[in-house]
Amino acid sequence: MAAPVVLSIPAAHATVYLSVEQAQQAIFPGARFEAFEHRGRERIWQATPGGWFIADEVLGKHELITYAIGIDTQGRVRGVEILEYRESHGGEVRDAKWRAQFIGKTSAEPLALDRDIRNISGATLSCRHITDGIKRLLKLYEASLAHR
Amino acid sequence: MSRAKLVAIAVAGLSLAGPTLAGESPFGYVYTTDTHPRGDRELEQWLTRRHGQSRGHYDLWQGRTEIEYGITDRLQTSLYLNYDHVSALHNRADGTTGPGAFVPDAVDPDGRYRRTFFQSFSSEWIYRVLSPYKDPIGLALYIEPTWGPDERELETKLILQKNFLEDRLVWAANLTAAAEKERFHGDWEREGELELTTGVAYQFAPRWHAGLEYRHHRGYEGRGFSSGKRAYAVNLIGPSVHYAARKWWLTATFLTQIANAKAYNDEAREDIIGGRFYGEHHERSELRVKLGFAF
C-alpha cells in the first residue's frame, strides 16, 4: 500500500531512548550486524549467527515514533524496542510488558488491538500504529528476507 | 469592562497553563470523538471574532475559558466561562446602529455601541462509545447545559469520526440539537437550533493539520423542530489549521457565510441581505482561534 504523503519536518524535541546499536544488542546480545541494502524507508540489518533487525518509523498522534524489531530465523518476533518517542502522550508503549506481547508472533497472526494485542487506554493511537507497523515489517520479512 | 480588559483576562487565563495535552480536535468548530485519558486536565482558551453585518461596522468578540478533565478514558467533562465584547456602528440594513443580537433597542441609532459582558457558564460532557482507532467508526455523545443571566440552553451532539490513510486524514461530523431560552429585549423567548457540522483535516507534516469545515445551521422559533417553526437556514464554510507542540496546541478556523441563506418567515426575511442572514447572532464571517494547554 502506498504511504500517505507527509512532509518531513524535524522534531524539535525527540527523546532518544536507545541507539540502533543498543537496540540490536538488547534483542540479539553478542551478535554482529551487517547492513542490508533495501529500497524502502526501513533500515535492515542481518544478524550473525542468525536473524534480522529492522528499524522503522510510524506516526503517533502528532510525531514519528522510531521503533525496531528483531526477527529470528523462524520468522518469529524476538524483541521490540522503542528507539525515539516524541509524543507528549502514549509513552506507555515503552512498557516492557506491552512490548513482550509481540514476542513469538509471526506474519500469520492477526496482530490486532483487542484481539491478540492488548491496548493501553490513553495510548490507543500509539499502540495501534506500532502494532500495524510490526505487522507490516513481518510481511516485509516474509516477502523479501525469509528465503535469503 | 473594555476590550483590552477582555483580552487581558484571556491572556491571564493562558498564563496559568502548564505542560502537555491530548485529545484535541484539529478543527475549530467540529468536535471529534477523542477524549482525554483518565486524570488528564487541560485548559483551553477560545477567541472568536464574528465580523460584519449588512453594512457599517459590527464586531462580536466571544471569549471562552475552559477547563477539561478526563473522568475515565471514555468520559470527559469540562466547565467553561463565556464572555463577549460587541462593537456596532450603523450595522443595520437601514444604516442605523442596532438593535439586534447583543445590541439593545434603546441605543443611539447614529452612535457607536460598545459593551463587554459575561454571557454564561457551561458544563460539557462527552462520552466516547466507539473509538475511530479500534472500531469501524468513532462515535461519541455530547450534552452541555448552559446558564447565563439572559440565556438558558441545553445542547446535545452526536459526534462521528472516521480516519483514513493511517489516521492522517480525519473526517468528523456533528449533529447538534439545541433548545434555548433567551431574554431578548426584556422578554424570554424559546428558540431551537439544529446544525450539521462537518470537516476533513489532513496531517500534512508531523504536528500540522490543514482542513476544511462546513456548518449548516437552522434556527427554529418556539419549542420543537417542526418545519412550521423553522425560521432560517445558514451555511458557512472555510479552512482550518492546527498545530500541536509537545506542551500546547493551537487551532484557527475562518468561516465565511455563503450567500444562500434561506428564511421561512417574514421576520427572518428582513434579516437576509445580499443572500446572507444577519439575525440571531449571525455575521458575514467568523474567525476562531483556540489554544490548549495541559496542567
CSV table of C-alpha atoms in Angstrom, one decimal, chain B:
chain,number,residue,atom,x,y,z
B,1,MET,CA,-15.2,46.1,31.0
B,2,SER,CA,-13.2,47.2,28.0
B,3,ARG,CA,-11.9,45.0,25.1
B,4,ALA,CA,-8.4,45.5,26.5
B,5,LYS,CA,-9.6,44.0,29.8
B,6,LEU,CA,-11.3,41.1,28.0
B,7,VAL,CA,-8.0,40.3,26.2
B,8,ALA,CA,-6.1,40.7,29.5
B,9,ILE,CA,-8.4,38.1,31.1
B,10,ALA,CA,-7.8,35.8,28.2
B,11,VAL,CA,-4.0,36.2,28.4
B,12,ALA,CA,-4.2,35.8,32.2
B,13,GLY,CA,-6.0,32.5,31.6
B,14,LEU,CA,-3.3,31.3,29.3
B,15,SER,CA,-0.5,32.2,31.7
B,16,LEU,CA,-1.9,29.7,34.2
B,17,ALA,CA,-1.2,26.9,31.8
B,18,GLY,CA,1.5,24.2,32.5
B,19,PRO,CA,2.7,21.3,30.5
B,20,THR,CA,1.2,18.8,27.9
B,21,LEU,CA,-2.0,17.5,26.4
B,22,ALA,CA,-4.0,15.0,24.4
B,23,GLY,CA,-7.4,14.6,22.8
B,24,GLU,CA,-7.7,17.8,20.9
B,25,SER,CA,-9.6,18.3,17.7
B,26,PRO,CA,-7.8,19.5,14.5
B,27,PHE,CA,-10.9,21.6,13.9
B,28,GLY,CA,-12.2,24.9,15.2
B,29,TYR,CA,-15.9,24.0,15.2
B,30,VAL,CA,-16.2,20.3,14.6
B,31,TYR,CA,-15.8,18.0,17.6
B,32,THR,CA,-14.0,14.7,17.3
B,33,THR,CA,-14.5,11.6,19.4
B,34,ASP,CA,-11.1,11.9,21.0
B,35,THR,CA,-11.4,12.4,24.8
B,36,HIS,CA,-8.8,13.0,27.4
B,37,PRO,CA,-7.4,9.9,29.2
B,38,ARG,CA,-8.4,9.5,32.8
B,39,GLY,CA,-6.9,12.1,35.0
B,40,ASP,CA,-5.8,14.4,32.2
B,41,ARG,CA,-6.6,18.1,32.6
B,42,GLU,CA,-6.4,20.8,30.0
B,43,LEU,CA,-7.0,24.5,29.9
B,44,GLU,CA,-8.5,25.9,26.7
B,45,GLN,CA,-8.8,29.5,25.6
B,46,TRP,CA,-11.1,30.3,22.7
B,47,LEU,CA,-11.4,33.7,21.0
B,48,THR,CA,-14.0,34.0,18.2
B,49,ARG,CA,-14.3,37.2,16.1
B,50,ARG,CA,-17.7,37.4,14.4
B,51,HIS,CA,-17.4,40.2,11.9
B,52,GLY,CA,-19.6,42.2,9.6
B,53,GLN,CA,-23.3,42.6,9.2
B,54,SER,CA,-25.2,44.0,6.2
B,55,ARG,CA,-23.4,47.4,6.3
B,56,GLY,CA,-21.4,49.7,8.6
B,57,HIS,CA,-19.3,48.1,11.3
B,58,TYR,CA,-20.1,45.1,13.5
B,59,ASP,CA,-17.7,43.0,15.6
B,60,LEU,CA,-18.6,40.5,18.2
B,61,TRP,CA,-15.6,39.1,20.1
B,62,GLN,CA,-16.6,35.9,22.0
B,63,GLY,CA,-14.2,34.6,24.7
B,64,ARG,CA,-14.3,31.2,26.3
B,65,THR,CA,-12.1,29.9,29.0
B,66,GLU,CA,-12.5,26.2,29.7
B,67,ILE,CA,-11.1,23.5,31.9
B,68,GLU,CA,-11.4,19.9,30.6
B,69,TYR,CA,-10.9,16.8,32.7
B,70,GLY,CA,-10.8,13.1,31.8
B,71,ILE,CA,-13.0,11.3,34.4
B,72,THR,CA,-12.4,7.9,32.6
B,73,ASP,CA,-10.7,7.1,29.4
B,74,ARG,CA,-14.1,7.4,27.7
B,75,LEU,CA,-15.8,10.2,29.7
B,76,GLN,CA,-14.7,13.8,29.7
B,77,THR,CA,-16.2,16.8,31.3
B,78,SER,CA,-15.5,20.5,31.1
B,79,LEU,CA,-16.6,23.7,32.7
B,80,TYR,CA,-16.4,27.0,30.8
B,81,LEU,CA,-17.0,30.6,31.1
B,82,ASN,CA,-18.4,32.6,28.1
B,83,TYR,CA,-17.9,36.3,27.8
B,84,ASP,CA,-18.3,38.8,24.9
B,85,HIS,CA,-17.5,42.2,23.6
B,86,VAL,CA,-19.7,43.8,21.0
B,87,SER,CA,-19.0,46.9,18.9
B,88,ALA,CA,-21.5,48.2,16.4
B,89,LEU,CA,-22.0,51.3,14.3
B,90,HIS,CA,-24.6,51.7,11.5
B,91,ASN,CA,-24.7,47.9,11.2
B,92,ARG,CA,-28.4,47.6,10.3
B,93,ALA,CA,-29.7,47.4,6.8
B,94,ASP,CA,-31.3,50.9,7.1
B,95,GLY,CA,-27.9,52.4,8.2
B,96,THR,CA,-28.7,52.8,11.9
B,97,THR,CA,-26.9,51.2,14.8
B,98,GLY,CA,-28.6,48.1,16.3
B,99,PRO,CA,-30.8,46.8,17.6
B,100,GLY,CA,-30.1,43.1,17.3
B,101,ALA,CA,-28.3,40.3,19.0
B,102,PHE,CA,-26.4,41.8,21.9
B,103,VAL,CA,-27.4,45.3,20.9
B,104,PRO,CA,-30.4,46.6,22.8
B,105,ASP,CA,-33.3,48.6,21.5
B,106,ALA,CA,-32.6,51.9,23.1
B,107,VAL,CA,-29.2,52.7,21.6
B,108,ASP,CA,-28.4,55.8,19.7
B,109,PRO,CA,-29.1,54.9,16.1
B,110,ASP,CA,-26.3,57.2,14.9
B,111,GLY,CA,-23.7,56.4,17.6
B,112,ARG,CA,-21.2,53.6,18.1
B,113,TYR,CA,-22.4,50.9,20.6
B,114,ARG,CA,-19.9,49.0,22.7
B,115,ARG,CA,-20.4,46.6,25.5
B,116,THR,CA,-18.4,43.9,27.3
B,117,PHE,CA,-20.3,41.4,29.3
B,118,PHE,CA,-20.4,38.0,30.9
B,119,GLN,CA,-22.6,35.7,28.9
B,120,SER,CA,-22.9,32.3,30.6
B,121,PHE,CA,-21.4,29.3,32.3
B,122,SER,CA,-21.5,25.9,30.5
B,123,SER,CA,-20.9,22.3,31.6
B,124,GLU,CA,-19.9,20.0,28.9
B,125,TRP,CA,-19.9,16.1,29.0
B,126,ILE,CA,-18.6,13.9,26.2
B,127,TYR,CA,-18.8,10.1,26.3
B,128,ARG,CA,-17.0,8.1,23.7
B,129,VAL,CA,-18.9,5.0,22.7
B,130,LEU,CA,-16.7,3.8,19.8
B,131,SER,CA,-13.1,4.6,19.0
B,132,PRO,CA,-12.0,5.5,15.5
B,133,TYR,CA,-8.7,3.8,16.2
B,134,LYS,CA,-10.2,0.4,17.1
B,135,ASP,CA,-13.8,0.3,15.7
B,136,PRO,CA,-15.1,0.8,12.2
B,137,ILE,CA,-16.2,4.4,13.1
B,138,GLY,CA,-15.8,6.6,16.1
B,139,LEU,CA,-18.9,7.6,18.0
B,140,ALA,CA,-19.4,10.0,20.9
B,141,LEU,CA,-22.3,11.6,22.7
B,142,TYR,CA,-22.3,15.1,24.0
B,143,ILE,CA,-24.5,17.1,26.3
B,144,GLU,CA,-24.0,20.6,27.5
B,145,PRO,CA,-26.3,22.7,29.7
B,146,THR,CA,-25.6,26.5,29.7
B,147,TRP,CA,-26.8,29.1,32.2
B,148,GLY,CA,-26.5,32.8,31.9
B,149,PRO,CA,-28.4,35.9,33.1
B,150,ASP,CA,-30.1,36.2,29.7
B,151,GLU,CA,-29.7,32.7,28.4
B,152,ARG,CA,-30.5,29.1,29.3
B,153,GLU,CA,-29.6,26.3,26.8
B,154,LEU,CA,-29.3,22.6,26.5
B,155,GLU,CA,-27.2,21.4,23.6
B,156,THR,CA,-26.7,17.8,22.5
B,157,LYS,CA,-24.5,16.4,19.8
B,158,LEU,CA,-23.9,13.1,18.1
B,159,ILE,CA,-20.2,13.0,17.1
B,160,LEU,CA,-18.9,10.8,14.4
B,161,GLN,CA,-15.3,10.3,13.3
B,162,LYS,CA,-13.7,8.2,10.6
B,163,ASN,CA,-10.0,8.2,9.9
B,164,PHE,CA,-8.2,7.3,6.7
B,165,LEU,CA,-4.6,6.9,5.4
B,166,GLU,CA,-3.2,5.6,8.7
B,167,ASP,CA,-5.1,8.2,10.7
B,168,ARG,CA,-3.6,11.1,8.8
B,169,LEU,CA,-6.9,12.1,7.2
B,170,VAL,CA,-9.6,12.8,9.7
B,171,TRP,CA,-13.3,13.2,8.8
B,172,ALA,CA,-15.7,14.2,11.6
B,173,ALA,CA,-19.3,15.2,11.6
B,174,ASN,CA,-21.6,16.5,14.4
B,175,LEU,CA,-25.4,16.6,14.5
B,176,THR,CA,-26.4,19.2,17.0
B,177,ALA,CA,-29.8,19.9,18.6
B,178,ALA,CA,-30.1,22.8,21.0
B,179,ALA,CA,-33.1,24.1,22.9
B,180,GLU,CA,-32.7,27.6,24.4
B,181,LYS,CA,-34.4,30.3,26.2
B,182,GLU,CA,-33.1,33.8,25.6
B,183,ARG,CA,-34.0,37.1,27.1
B,184,PHE,CA,-34.4,39.3,24.1
B,185,HIS,CA,-35.5,43.0,24.6
B,186,GLY,CA,-36.6,42.1,28.1
B,187,ASP,CA,-38.8,39.0,27.2
B,188,TRP,CA,-37.8,35.4,27.5
B,189,GLU,CA,-38.1,33.7,24.1
B,190,ARG,CA,-37.8,30.0,23.3
B,191,GLU,CA,-35.7,29.0,20.3
B,192,GLY,CA,-34.2,25.9,18.8
B,193,GLU,CA,-31.2,25.2,16.6
B,194,LEU,CA,-30.2,22.2,14.5
B,195,GLU,CA,-26.8,22.0,13.0
B,196,LEU,CA,-24.8,19.7,10.8
B,197,THR,CA,-21.1,20.5,11.2
B,198,THR,CA,-18.5,18.5,9.3
B,199,GLY,CA,-14.9,18.7,8.3
B,200,VAL,CA,-11.9,17.0,6.9
B,201,ALA,CA,-8.3,17.6,8.1
B,202,TYR,CA,-5.1,16.1,6.8
B,203,GLN,CA,-1.9,15.8,8.7
B,204,PHE,CA,0.5,17.1,6.1
B,205,ALA,CA,3.5,17.1,8.4
B,206,PRO,CA,4.2,15.9,11.9
B,207,ARG,CA,2.3,18.3,14.3
B,208,TRP,CA,0.4,20.1,11.4
B,209,HIS,CA,-3.1,19.6,10.1
B,210,ALA,CA,-4.9,21.6,7.4
B,211,GLY,CA,-8.6,21.2,6.9
B,212,LEU,CA,-11.9,22.4,5.7
B,213,GLU,CA,-15.0,22.9,7.8
B,214,TYR,CA,-18.7,23.4,6.9
B,215,ARG,CA,-21.7,24.3,9.0
B,216,HIS,CA,-25.3,24.0,8.0
B,217,HIS,CA,-27.3,25.8,10.7
B,218,ARG,CA,-31.1,26.0,11.1
B,219,GLY,CA,-33.0,28.2,13.6
B,220,TYR,CA,-36.4,27.4,14.9
B,221,GLU,CA,-38.9,29.6,16.9
B,222,GLY,CA,-40.6,28.2,20.0
B,223,ARG,CA,-40.4,24.7,21.3
B,224,GLY,CA,-39.6,21.8,18.9
B,225,PHE,CA,-38.2,21.4,15.5
B,226,SER,CA,-41.2,21.0,13.2
B,227,SER,CA,-41.0,22.6,9.7
B,228,GLY,CA,-43.6,25.1,10.7
B,229,LYS,CA,-41.3,26.5,13.3
B,230,ARG,CA,-38.3,26.8,11.1
B,231,ALA,CA,-37.1,30.4,10.8
B,232,TYR,CA,-33.9,30.4,8.8
B,233,ALA,CA,-31.1,28.2,7.4
B,234,VAL,CA,-27.5,29.4,7.0
B,235,ASN,CA,-24.4,27.8,5.5
B,236,LEU,CA,-20.8,28.6,6.4
B,237,ILE,CA,-17.5,27.2,5.1
B,238,GLY,CA,-13.8,27.8,5.5
B,239,PRO,CA,-10.3,26.5,6.1
B,240,SER,CA,-8.7,25.5,9.4
B,241,VAL,CA,-5.2,24.9,10.5
B,242,HIS,CA,-4.0,23.0,13.6
B,243,TYR,CA,-0.6,22.9,15.2
B,244,ALA,CA,0.3,20.6,18.1
B,245,ALA,CA,3.5,21.2,20.0
B,246,ARG,CA,4.6,19.0,22.9
B,247,LYS,CA,3.3,21.4,25.6
B,248,TRP,CA,0.4,23.1,23.8
B,249,TRP,CA,-1.7,23.2,20.6
B,250,LEU,CA,-3.4,25.9,18.5
B,251,THR,CA,-6.3,25.7,16.1
B,252,ALA,CA,-7.5,28.5,13.8
B,253,THR,CA,-10.6,28.4,11.6
B,254,PHE,CA,-12.0,31.1,9.3
B,255,LEU,CA,-15.6,30.6,8.2
B,256,THR,CA,-17.5,32.8,5.8
B,257,GLN,CA,-21.2,32.8,5.3
B,258,ILE,CA,-22.3,31.5,1.9
B,259,ALA,CA,-24.7,33.9,0.2
B,260,ASN,CA,-27.5,31.3,0.0
B,261,ALA,CA,-29.3,31.8,3.3
B,262,LYS,CA,-33.0,30.9,3.5
B,263,ALA,CA,-35.8,32.5,5.5
B,264,TYR,CA,-39.0,30.8,6.4
B,265,ASN,CA,-40.9,33.7,8.0
B,266,ASP,CA,-41.3,37.5,7.5
B,267,GLU,CA,-39.0,38.4,10.4
B,268,ALA,CA,-36.2,36.3,9.2
B,269,ARG,CA,-36.7,37.5,5.6
B,270,GLU,CA,-36.0,41.1,6.8
B,271,ASP,CA,-32.6,39.9,8.1
B,272,ILE,CA,-31.4,38.5,4.8
B,273,ILE,CA,-29.5,41.0,2.7
B,274,GLY,CA,-27.4,40.0,-0.3
B,275,GLY,CA,-28.2,36.4,0.3
B,276,ARG,CA,-26.7,36.3,3.9
B,277,PHE,CA,-28.6,36.2,7.1
B,278,TYR,CA,-27.7,38.7,9.8
B,279,GLY,CA,-30.3,38.0,12.5
B,280,GLU,CA,-30.0,35.7,15.6
B,281,HIS,CA,-26.2,36.1,16.1
B,282,HIS,CA,-25.1,35.6,12.5
B,283,GLU,CA,-22.5,37.6,10.8
B,284,ARG,CA,-20.6,37.7,7.5
B,285,SER,CA,-17.6,35.8,8.8
B,286,GLU,CA,-16.2,34.1,11.9
B,287,LEU,CA,-12.5,33.6,12.9
B,288,ARG,CA,-12.0,31.3,15.8
B,289,VAL,CA,-8.6,30.7,17.5
B,290,LYS,CA,-8.3,28.0,20.2
B,291,LEU,CA,-5.3,27.4,22.4
B,292,GLY,CA,-4.9,24.4,24.6
B,293,PHE,CA,-2.5,23.5,27.5
B,294,ALA,CA,-2.4,20.6,29.9
B,295,PHE,CA,-1.7,21.3,33.5
